[in-house]
Amino acid sequence: ALCNKGVVLGQLSRPEEEIAVYNDVLARFGSPSELPLREHVGTALVNKGITLGQIGRGEEAITVFDDVLARFGSAPELPLREQVGKALVSKGFRLGELGRREEAIAVCDDVLTRFGSAPELSLRGRVARALVNKGVTLGQLGRREEEIAICDDVLARFGSASELPLREAVAKALVNKGAALGQLGRSEAAIVVCDDLIARFGSAPELPLREAVASAVSNKKIALAKKKKVVARKKKARAKKKKRKASR
């Protein structure tokens, strides 16, 4: 009930009160041995960390996520593993936001190590998000080829998945791959990726997938324009070369 109250307060944009509720949960049930109470504590900690990050207190959020890992990092129970997965993905995101990108990549790798072969959808979703986030971070570091390789890993793992969270990750990976190829001047390949995304999700009704399609359409227009400029430059260069030969 207390965790639900915290969630409602968050929905009402009352973050300080929300955090106070989670602190109340921790004060009441801080180190329980019973699984249901441990689940409540895990949920309270993760939600507290997410809320702290949302109000600009990223360092405090990371500390809370580390507390989740210290308490439940080796827990075998699925509900606690899910909270660990949430904490890791959120920690990685906040590290990236703070400019600590190499640490963010290491956290994403930790998610893959822990849950890379997990069959549960909830954990597969965390793996997908971690991979997408890792790719974005690599791109921010200018490591485009590695970013593209990570996007390809998302597609290899989840490209045929029917579950919406995994389809969203695939769409994001395709958008990011196309953008990375464009940054590398590989317009033809970028166009192919955009067309792939549009073919997969062009008729999808879900908003995140529709947004990805819109991004692909926009990115394809940019790639086509770049390709046209390249063709024009090559044509002009050939004409100059032909003219020089004719004047000899």
PDB file of C-alpha atoms in Angstrom:
ATOM      1  CA  ALA A   1       0.000   0.000   0.000  1.00  0.00           C
ATOM      2  CA  LEU A   2       2.791   2.438   0.850  1.00  0.00           C
ATOM      3  CA  CYS A   3       4.652   1.819  -2.422  1.00  0.00           C
ATOM      4  CA  ASN A   4       1.379   2.312  -4.315  1.00  0.00           C
ATOM      5  CA  LYS A   5       0.880   5.597  -2.462  1.00  0.00           C
ATOM      6  CA  GLY A   6       4.343   6.669  -3.566  1.00  0.00           C
ATOM      7  CA  VAL A   7       3.559   5.853  -7.188  1.00  0.00           C
ATOM      8  CA  VAL A   8       0.336   7.898  -7.020  1.00  0.00           C
ATOM      9  CA  LEU A   9       2.204  10.860  -5.527  1.00  0.00           C
ATOM     10  CA  GLY A  10       4.689  10.585  -8.380  1.00  0.00           C
ATOM     11  CA  GLN A  11       1.862  10.647 -10.900  1.00  0.00           C
ATOM     12  CA  LEU A  12       0.597  13.814  -9.173  1.00  0.00           C
ATOM     13  CA  SER A  13       4.054  15.402  -9.595  1.00  0.00           C
ATOM     14  CA  ARG A  14       4.730  15.507  -5.852  1.00  0.00           C
ATOM     15  CA  PRO A  15       8.229  13.962  -5.852  1.00  0.00           C
ATOM     16  CA  GLU A  16       9.383  15.050  -2.407  1.00  0.00           C
ATOM     17  CA  GLU A  17       6.313  13.487  -0.800  1.00  0.00           C
ATOM     18  CA  GLU A  18       6.815  10.408  -2.960  1.00  0.00           C
ATOM     19  CA  ILE A  19      10.395  10.044  -1.716  1.00  0.00           C
ATOM     20  CA  ALA A  20       9.199  10.488   1.876  1.00  0.00           C
ATOM     21  CA  VAL A  21       6.824   7.556   1.426  1.00  0.00           C
ATOM     22  CA  TYR A  22       9.624   5.339   0.149  1.00  0.00           C
ATOM     23  CA  ASN A  23      11.765   6.394   3.113  1.00  0.00           C
ATOM     24  CA  ASP A  24       8.891   5.350   5.370  1.00  0.00           C
ATOM     25  CA  VAL A  25       8.894   1.898   3.744  1.00  0.00           C
ATOM     26  CA  LEU A  26      12.628   1.603   4.363  1.00  0.00           C
ATOM     27  CA  ALA A  27      12.290   2.756   7.971  1.00  0.00           C
ATOM     28  CA  ARG A  28       9.542   0.218   8.658  1.00  0.00           C
ATOM     29  CA  PHE A  29      10.960  -2.805   6.799  1.00  0.00           C
ATOM     30  CA  GLY A  30      14.627  -1.963   6.209  1.00  0.00           C
ATOM     31  CA  SER A  31      16.212  -5.439   6.458  1.00  0.00           C
ATOM     32  CA  PRO A  32      13.470  -8.069   6.357  1.00  0.00           C
ATOM     33  CA  SER A  33      13.989 -11.754   5.719  1.00  0.00           C
ATOM     34  CA  GLU A  34      10.503 -12.444   4.336  1.00  0.00           C
ATOM     35  CA  LEU A  35      10.349 -12.318   0.526  1.00  0.00           C
ATOM     36  CA  PRO A  36       7.162 -10.163   0.266  1.00  0.00           C
ATOM     37  CA  LEU A  37       8.723  -7.497   2.495  1.00  0.00           C
ATOM     38  CA  ARG A  38      12.042  -7.687   0.637  1.00  0.00           C
ATOM     39  CA  GLU A  39      10.088  -7.074  -2.579  1.00  0.00           C
ATOM     40  CA  HIS A  40       8.511  -3.968  -1.037  1.00  0.00           C
ATOM     41  CA  VAL A  41      11.904  -2.677   0.046  1.00  0.00           C
ATOM     42  CA  GLY A  42      13.372  -3.329  -3.403  1.00  0.00           C
ATOM     43  CA  THR A  43      10.487  -1.552  -5.097  1.00  0.00           C
ATOM     44  CA  ALA A  44      10.739   1.402  -2.717  1.00  0.00           C
ATOM     45  CA  LEU A  45      14.478   1.760  -3.309  1.00  0.00           C
ATOM     46  CA  VAL A  46      14.240   1.552  -7.096  1.00  0.00           C
ATOM     47  CA  ASN A  47      11.333   3.986  -7.243  1.00  0.00           C
ATOM     48  CA  LYS A  48      13.151   6.372  -4.912  1.00  0.00           C
ATOM     49  CA  GLY A  49      16.246   6.253  -7.109  1.00  0.00           C
ATOM     50  CA  ILE A  50      14.253   6.872 -10.279  1.00  0.00           C
ATOM     51  CA  THR A  51      12.444   9.824  -8.697  1.00  0.00           C
ATOM     52  CA  LEU A  52      15.705  11.338  -7.417  1.00  0.00           C
ATOM     53  CA  GLY A  53      17.101  11.142 -10.932  1.00  0.00           C
ATOM     54  CA  GLN A  54      14.021  12.794 -12.384  1.00  0.00           C
ATOM     55  CA  ILE A  55      14.384  15.820 -10.096  1.00  0.00           C
ATOM     56  CA  GLY A  56      18.047  16.311 -10.944  1.00  0.00           C
ATOM     57  CA  ARG A  57      19.626  14.535  -7.985  1.00  0.00           C
ATOM     58  CA  GLY A  58      21.531  12.037 -10.092  1.00  0.00           C
ATOM     59  CA  GLU A  59      24.375  11.328  -7.674  1.00  0.00           C
ATOM     60  CA  GLU A  60      21.918  10.488  -4.894  1.00  0.00           C
ATOM     61  CA  ALA A  61      20.001   8.282  -7.316  1.00  0.00           C
ATOM     62  CA  ILE A  62      23.151   6.316  -8.133  1.00  0.00           C
ATOM     63  CA  THR A  63      23.805   5.798  -4.423  1.00  0.00           C
ATOM     64  CA  VAL A  64      20.296   4.386  -3.993  1.00  0.00           C
ATOM     65  CA  PHE A  65      20.729   2.051  -6.964  1.00  0.00           C
ATOM     66  CA  ASP A  66      23.996   0.832  -5.452  1.00  0.00           C
ATOM     67  CA  ASP A  67      22.060   0.077  -2.262  1.00  0.00           C
ATOM     68  CA  VAL A  68      19.679  -2.095  -4.296  1.00  0.00           C
ATOM     69  CA  LEU A  69      22.633  -3.999  -5.744  1.00  0.00           C
ATOM     70  CA  ALA A  70      24.247  -4.426  -2.315  1.00  0.00           C
ATOM     71  CA  ARG A  71      21.029  -5.783  -0.806  1.00  0.00           C
ATOM     72  CA  PHE A  72      19.681  -7.921  -3.646  1.00  0.00           C
ATOM     73  CA  GLY A  73      22.439  -8.318  -6.229  1.00  0.00           C
ATOM     74  CA  SER A  74      22.802 -12.042  -5.604  1.00  0.00           C
ATOM     75  CA  ALA A  75      19.135 -12.808  -4.882  1.00  0.00           C
ATOM     76  CA  PRO A  76      17.748 -15.737  -6.913  1.00  0.00           C
ATOM     77  CA  GLU A  77      14.068 -14.747  -6.676  1.00  0.00           C
ATOM     78  CA  LEU A  78      12.642 -13.286  -9.883  1.00  0.00           C
ATOM     79  CA  PRO A  79      10.930 -10.237  -8.275  1.00  0.00           C
ATOM     80  CA  LEU A  80      14.243  -9.189  -6.734  1.00  0.00           C
ATOM     81  CA  ARG A  81      16.192  -9.914  -9.922  1.00  0.00           C
ATOM     82  CA  GLU A  82      13.739  -7.642 -11.714  1.00  0.00           C
ATOM     83  CA  GLN A  83      14.461  -4.829  -9.238  1.00  0.00           C
ATOM     84  CA  VAL A  84      18.205  -5.362  -9.711  1.00  0.00           C
ATOM     85  CA  GLY A  85      17.721  -5.131 -13.472  1.00  0.00           C
ATOM     86  CA  LYS A  86      15.754  -1.891 -13.115  1.00  0.00           C
ATOM     87  CA  ALA A  87      18.370  -0.447 -10.773  1.00  0.00           C
ATOM     88  CA  LEU A  88      21.232  -1.272 -13.139  1.00  0.00           C
ATOM     89  CA  VAL A  89      19.548   0.141 -16.240  1.00  0.00           C
ATOM     90  CA  SER A  90      18.568   3.290 -14.356  1.00  0.00           C
ATOM     91  CA  LYS A  91      22.052   3.643 -12.869  1.00  0.00           C
ATOM     92  CA  GLY A  92      23.616   3.361 -16.312  1.00  0.00           C
ATOM     93  CA  PHE A  93      21.280   6.021 -17.672  1.00  0.00           C
ATOM     94  CA  ARG A  94      22.082   8.443 -14.849  1.00  0.00           C
ATOM     95  CA  LEU A  95      25.830   7.853 -15.213  1.00  0.00           C
ATOM     96  CA  GLY A  96      25.565   8.725 -18.889  1.00  0.00           C
ATOM     97  CA  GLU A  97      23.546  11.823 -18.049  1.00  0.00           C
ATOM     98  CA  LEU A  98      26.320  12.910 -15.664  1.00  0.00           C
ATOM     99  CA  GLY A  99      28.934  12.468 -18.396  1.00  0.00           C
ATOM    100  CA  ARG A 100      30.428   9.350 -16.794  1.00  0.00           C
ATOM    101  CA  ARG A 101      30.084   7.402 -20.021  1.00  0.00           C
ATOM    102  CA  GLU A 102      32.700   4.694 -19.553  1.00  0.00           C
ATOM    103  CA  GLU A 103      31.100   3.805 -16.213  1.00  0.00           C
ATOM    104  CA  ALA A 104      27.700   3.785 -17.912  1.00  0.00           C
ATOM    105  CA  ILE A 105      28.968   1.298 -20.496  1.00  0.00           C
ATOM    106  CA  ALA A 106      30.369  -0.910 -17.733  1.00  0.00           C
ATOM    107  CA  VAL A 107      26.966  -0.956 -16.018  1.00  0.00           C
ATOM    108  CA  CYS A 108      25.257  -1.936 -19.284  1.00  0.00           C
ATOM    109  CA  ASP A 109      27.747  -4.768 -19.630  1.00  0.00           C
ATOM    110  CA  ASP A 110      26.880  -5.854 -16.086  1.00  0.00           C
ATOM    111  CA  VAL A 111      23.215  -6.124 -17.133  1.00  0.00           C
ATOM    112  CA  LEU A 112      24.222  -8.334 -20.066  1.00  0.00           C
ATOM    113  CA  THR A 113      26.416 -10.523 -17.862  1.00  0.00           C
ATOM    114  CA  ARG A 114      23.697 -11.030 -15.273  1.00  0.00           C
ATOM    115  CA  PHE A 115      20.622 -11.352 -17.480  1.00  0.00           C
ATOM    116  CA  GLY A 116      21.802 -11.847 -21.066  1.00  0.00           C
ATOM    117  CA  SER A 117      20.423 -15.385 -21.272  1.00  0.00           C
ATOM    118  CA  ALA A 118      17.385 -14.909 -19.007  1.00  0.00           C
ATOM    119  CA  PRO A 119      14.131 -16.208 -20.551  1.00  0.00           C
ATOM    120  CA  GLU A 120      11.753 -13.935 -18.601  1.00  0.00           C
ATOM    121  CA  LEU A 121      10.295 -11.044 -20.601  1.00  0.00           C
ATOM    122  CA  SER A 122      10.891  -8.560 -17.787  1.00  0.00           C
ATOM    123  CA  LEU A 123      14.619  -9.336 -17.772  1.00  0.00           C
ATOM    124  CA  ARG A 124      14.890  -9.555 -21.545  1.00  0.00           C
ATOM    125  CA  GLY A 125      13.405  -6.065 -21.630  1.00  0.00           C
ATOM    126  CA  ARG A 126      16.157  -4.825 -19.308  1.00  0.00           C
ATOM    127  CA  VAL A 127      18.795  -6.421 -21.534  1.00  0.00           C
ATOM    128  CA  ALA A 128      17.282  -4.745 -24.588  1.00  0.00           C
ATOM    129  CA  ARG A 129      17.232  -1.340 -22.887  1.00  0.00           C
ATOM    130  CA  ALA A 130      20.794  -1.763 -21.646  1.00  0.00           C
ATOM    131  CA  LEU A 131      21.992  -2.592 -25.156  1.00  0.00           C
ATOM    132  CA  VAL A 132      20.192   0.396 -26.665  1.00  0.00           C
ATOM    133  CA  ASN A 133      21.597   2.682 -23.970  1.00  0.00           C
ATOM    134  CA  LYS A 134      25.095   1.278 -24.496  1.00  0.00           C
ATOM    135  CA  GLY A 135      24.834   1.955 -28.212  1.00  0.00           C
ATOM    136  CA  VAL A 136      23.743   5.544 -27.603  1.00  0.00           C
ATOM    137  CA  THR A 137      26.630   6.079 -25.181  1.00  0.00           C
ATOM    138  CA  LEU A 138      29.148   4.674 -27.664  1.00  0.00           C
ATOM    139  CA  GLY A 139      27.766   7.082 -30.248  1.00  0.00           C
ATOM    140  CA  GLN A 140      28.219   9.984 -27.830  1.00  0.00           C
ATOM    141  CA  LEU A 141      31.851   8.937 -27.493  1.00  0.00           C
ATOM    142  CA  GLY A 142      32.237   9.005 -31.282  1.00  0.00           C
ATOM    143  CA  ARG A 143      32.633   5.220 -31.475  1.00  0.00           C
ATOM    144  CA  ARG A 144      30.165   4.810 -34.331  1.00  0.00           C
ATOM    145  CA  GLU A 145      31.263   1.405 -35.598  1.00  0.00           C
ATOM    146  CA  GLU A 146      30.874  -0.055 -32.111  1.00  0.00           C
ATOM    147  CA  GLU A 147      27.490   1.647 -31.801  1.00  0.00           C
ATOM    148  CA  ILE A 148      26.370  -0.010 -35.048  1.00  0.00           C
ATOM    149  CA  ALA A 149      27.603  -3.398 -33.794  1.00  0.00           C
ATOM    150  CA  ILE A 150      25.507  -3.002 -30.625  1.00  0.00           C
ATOM    151  CA  CYS A 151      22.446  -2.102 -32.705  1.00  0.00           C
ATOM    152  CA  ASP A 152      23.032  -5.264 -34.733  1.00  0.00           C
ATOM    153  CA  ASP A 153      23.188  -7.235 -31.476  1.00  0.00           C
ATOM    154  CA  VAL A 154      19.758  -5.869 -30.497  1.00  0.00           C
ATOM    155  CA  LEU A 155      18.390  -6.942 -33.886  1.00  0.00           C
ATOM    156  CA  ALA A 156      19.957 -10.399 -33.621  1.00  0.00           C
ATOM    157  CA  ARG A 157      18.570 -10.984 -30.137  1.00  0.00           C
ATOM    158  CA  PHE A 158      15.122  -9.421 -30.440  1.00  0.00           C
ATOM    159  CA  GLY A 159      14.454  -8.773 -34.131  1.00  0.00           C
ATOM    160  CA  SER A 160      11.665 -11.344 -34.348  1.00  0.00           C
ATOM    161  CA  ALA A 161      10.156 -10.675 -30.904  1.00  0.00           C
ATOM    162  CA  SER A 162       6.437  -9.961 -30.719  1.00  0.00           C
ATOM    163  CA  GLU A 163       6.374  -8.340 -27.261  1.00  0.00           C
ATOM    164  CA  LEU A 164       5.993  -4.560 -27.357  1.00  0.00           C
ATOM    165  CA  PRO A 165       8.941  -3.658 -25.055  1.00  0.00           C
ATOM    166  CA  LEU A 166      11.279  -5.671 -27.265  1.00  0.00           C
ATOM    167  CA  ARG A 167       9.763  -4.280 -30.474  1.00  0.00           C
ATOM    168  CA  GLU A 168      10.354  -0.788 -29.104  1.00  0.00           C
ATOM    169  CA  ALA A 169      14.018  -1.638 -28.469  1.00  0.00           C
ATOM    170  CA  VAL A 170      14.376  -2.987 -32.013  1.00  0.00           C
ATOM    171  CA  ALA A 171      12.838   0.188 -33.426  1.00  0.00           C
ATOM    172  CA  LYS A 172      15.180   2.382 -31.374  1.00  0.00           C
ATOM    173  CA  ALA A 173      18.169   0.308 -32.451  1.00  0.00           C
ATOM    174  CA  LEU A 174      17.214   0.693 -36.114  1.00  0.00           C
ATOM    175  CA  VAL A 175      16.756   4.465 -35.739  1.00  0.00           C
ATOM    176  CA  ASN A 176      20.118   4.773 -34.005  1.00  0.00           C
ATOM    177  CA  LYS A 177      21.877   2.508 -36.508  1.00  0.00           C
ATOM    178  CA  GLY A 178      20.549   4.531 -39.425  1.00  0.00           C
ATOM    179  CA  ALA A 179      21.653   7.779 -37.793  1.00  0.00           C
ATOM    180  CA  ALA A 180      25.119   6.364 -37.057  1.00  0.00           C
ATOM    181  CA  LEU A 181      25.535   5.207 -40.658  1.00  0.00           C
ATOM    182  CA  GLY A 182      24.524   8.674 -41.802  1.00  0.00           C
ATOM    183  CA  GLN A 183      27.145  10.218 -39.516  1.00  0.00           C
ATOM    184  CA  LEU A 184      29.746   7.982 -41.161  1.00  0.00           C
ATOM    185  CA  GLY A 185      28.675   9.152 -44.620  1.00  0.00           C
ATOM    186  CA  ARG A 186      27.240   5.746 -45.536  1.00  0.00           C
ATOM    187  CA  SER A 187      23.991   7.118 -46.944  1.00  0.00           C
ATOM    188  CA  GLU A 188      23.084   4.032 -48.991  1.00  0.00           C
ATOM    189  CA  ALA A 189      23.320   1.772 -45.961  1.00  0.00           C
ATOM    190  CA  ALA A 190      21.401   4.295 -43.849  1.00  0.00           C
ATOM    191  CA  ILE A 191      18.561   4.299 -46.381  1.00  0.00           C
ATOM    192  CA  VAL A 192      18.385   0.491 -46.279  1.00  0.00           C
ATOM    193  CA  VAL A 193      18.086   0.582 -42.482  1.00  0.00           C
ATOM    194  CA  CYS A 194      15.357   3.226 -42.616  1.00  0.00           C
ATOM    195  CA  ASP A 195      13.450   1.134 -45.127  1.00  0.00           C
ATOM    196  CA  ASP A 196      13.797  -1.898 -42.847  1.00  0.00           C
ATOM    197  CA  LEU A 197      12.309   0.010 -39.922  1.00  0.00           C
ATOM    198  CA  ILE A 198       9.424   1.326 -42.031  1.00  0.00           C
ATOM    199  CA  ALA A 199       8.720  -2.184 -43.361  1.00  0.00           C
ATOM    200  CA  ARG A 200       8.684  -3.664 -39.852  1.00  0.00           C
ATOM    201  CA  PHE A 201       6.667  -1.003 -38.040  1.00  0.00           C
ATOM    202  CA  GLY A 202       5.024   1.180 -40.681  1.00  0.00           C
ATOM    203  CA  SER A 203       1.524  -0.007 -39.797  1.00  0.00           C
ATOM    204  CA  ALA A 204       2.084  -0.378 -36.025  1.00  0.00           C
ATOM    205  CA  PRO A 205      -0.522   1.497 -33.936  1.00  0.00           C
ATOM    206  CA  GLU A 206       1.625   1.951 -30.808  1.00  0.00           C
ATOM    207  CA  LEU A 207       2.900   5.499 -30.277  1.00  0.00           C
ATOM    208  CA  PRO A 208       6.584   4.621 -29.610  1.00  0.00           C
ATOM    209  CA  LEU A 209       6.718   2.617 -32.841  1.00  0.00           C
ATOM    210  CA  ARG A 210       4.948   5.349 -34.797  1.00  0.00           C
ATOM    211  CA  GLU A 211       7.503   7.850 -33.479  1.00  0.00           C
ATOM    212  CA  ALA A 212      10.319   5.573 -34.617  1.00  0.00           C
ATOM    213  CA  VAL A 213       8.770   5.339 -38.081  1.00  0.00           C
ATOM    214  CA  ALA A 214       8.515   9.131 -38.227  1.00  0.00           C
ATOM    215  CA  SER A 215      12.205   9.382 -37.313  1.00  0.00           C
ATOM    216  CA  ALA A 216      13.078   6.838 -40.006  1.00  0.00           C
ATOM    217  CA  VAL A 217      11.148   8.768 -42.648  1.00  0.00           C
ATOM    218  CA  SER A 218      12.927  11.976 -41.643  1.00  0.00           C
ATOM    219  CA  ASN A 219      16.347  10.314 -41.533  1.00  0.00           C
ATOM    220  CA  LYS A 220      15.754   8.712 -44.922  1.00  0.00           C
ATOM    221  CA  LYS A 221      15.024  12.129 -46.455  1.00  0.00           C
ATOM    222  CA  ILE A 222      18.286  13.439 -45.021  1.00  0.00           C
ATOM    223  CA  ALA A 223      20.207  10.412 -46.308  1.00  0.00           C
ATOM    224  CA  LEU A 224      18.668  10.764 -49.781  1.00  0.00           C
ATOM    225  CA  ALA A 225      19.628  14.450 -49.872  1.00  0.00           C
ATOM    226  CA  LYS A 226      23.211  13.590 -48.874  1.00  0.00           C
ATOM    227  CA  LYS A 227      23.334  10.854 -51.476  1.00  0.00           C
ATOM    228  CA  LYS A 228      22.125  13.292 -54.130  1.00  0.00           C
ATOM    229  CA  LYS A 229      24.885  15.756 -53.189  1.00  0.00           C
ATOM    230  CA  VAL A 230      27.517  13.028 -53.365  1.00  0.00           C
ATOM    231  CA  VAL A 231      26.289  11.928 -56.794  1.00  0.00           C
ATOM    232  CA  ALA A 232      26.315  15.540 -57.978  1.00  0.00           C
ATOM    233  CA  ARG A 233      29.888  16.072 -56.726  1.00  0.00           C
ATOM    234  CA  LYS A 234      31.084  12.898 -58.402  1.00  0.00           C
ATOM    235  CA  LYS A 235      29.376  13.873 -61.645  1.00  0.00           C
ATOM    236  CA  LYS A 236      30.970  17.322 -61.501  1.00  0.00           C
ATOM    237  CA  ALA A 237      34.398  15.821 -60.789  1.00  0.00           C
ATOM    238  CA  ARG A 238      34.069  13.433 -63.769  1.00  0.00           C
ATOM    239  CA  ALA A 239      33.076  16.326 -66.021  1.00  0.00           C
ATOM    240  CA  LYS A 240      36.113  18.357 -64.914  1.00  0.00           C
ATOM    241  CA  LYS A 241      38.399  15.393 -65.482  1.00  0.00           C
ATOM    242  CA  LYS A 242      36.914  14.825 -68.943  1.00  0.00           C
ATOM    243  CA  LYS A 243      37.325  18.501 -69.785  1.00  0.00           C
ATOM    244  CA  ARG A 244      40.990  18.498 -68.746  1.00  0.00           C
ATOM    245  CA  LYS A 245      41.656  15.459 -70.909  1.00  0.00           C
ATOM    246  CA  ALA A 246      39.960  17.117 -73.896  1.00  0.00           C
ATOM    247  CA  SER A 247      42.089  20.279 -73.535  1.00  0.00           C
ATOM    248  CA  ARG A 248      45.401  18.416 -73.710  1.00  0.00           C
TER     249      ARG A 248
END
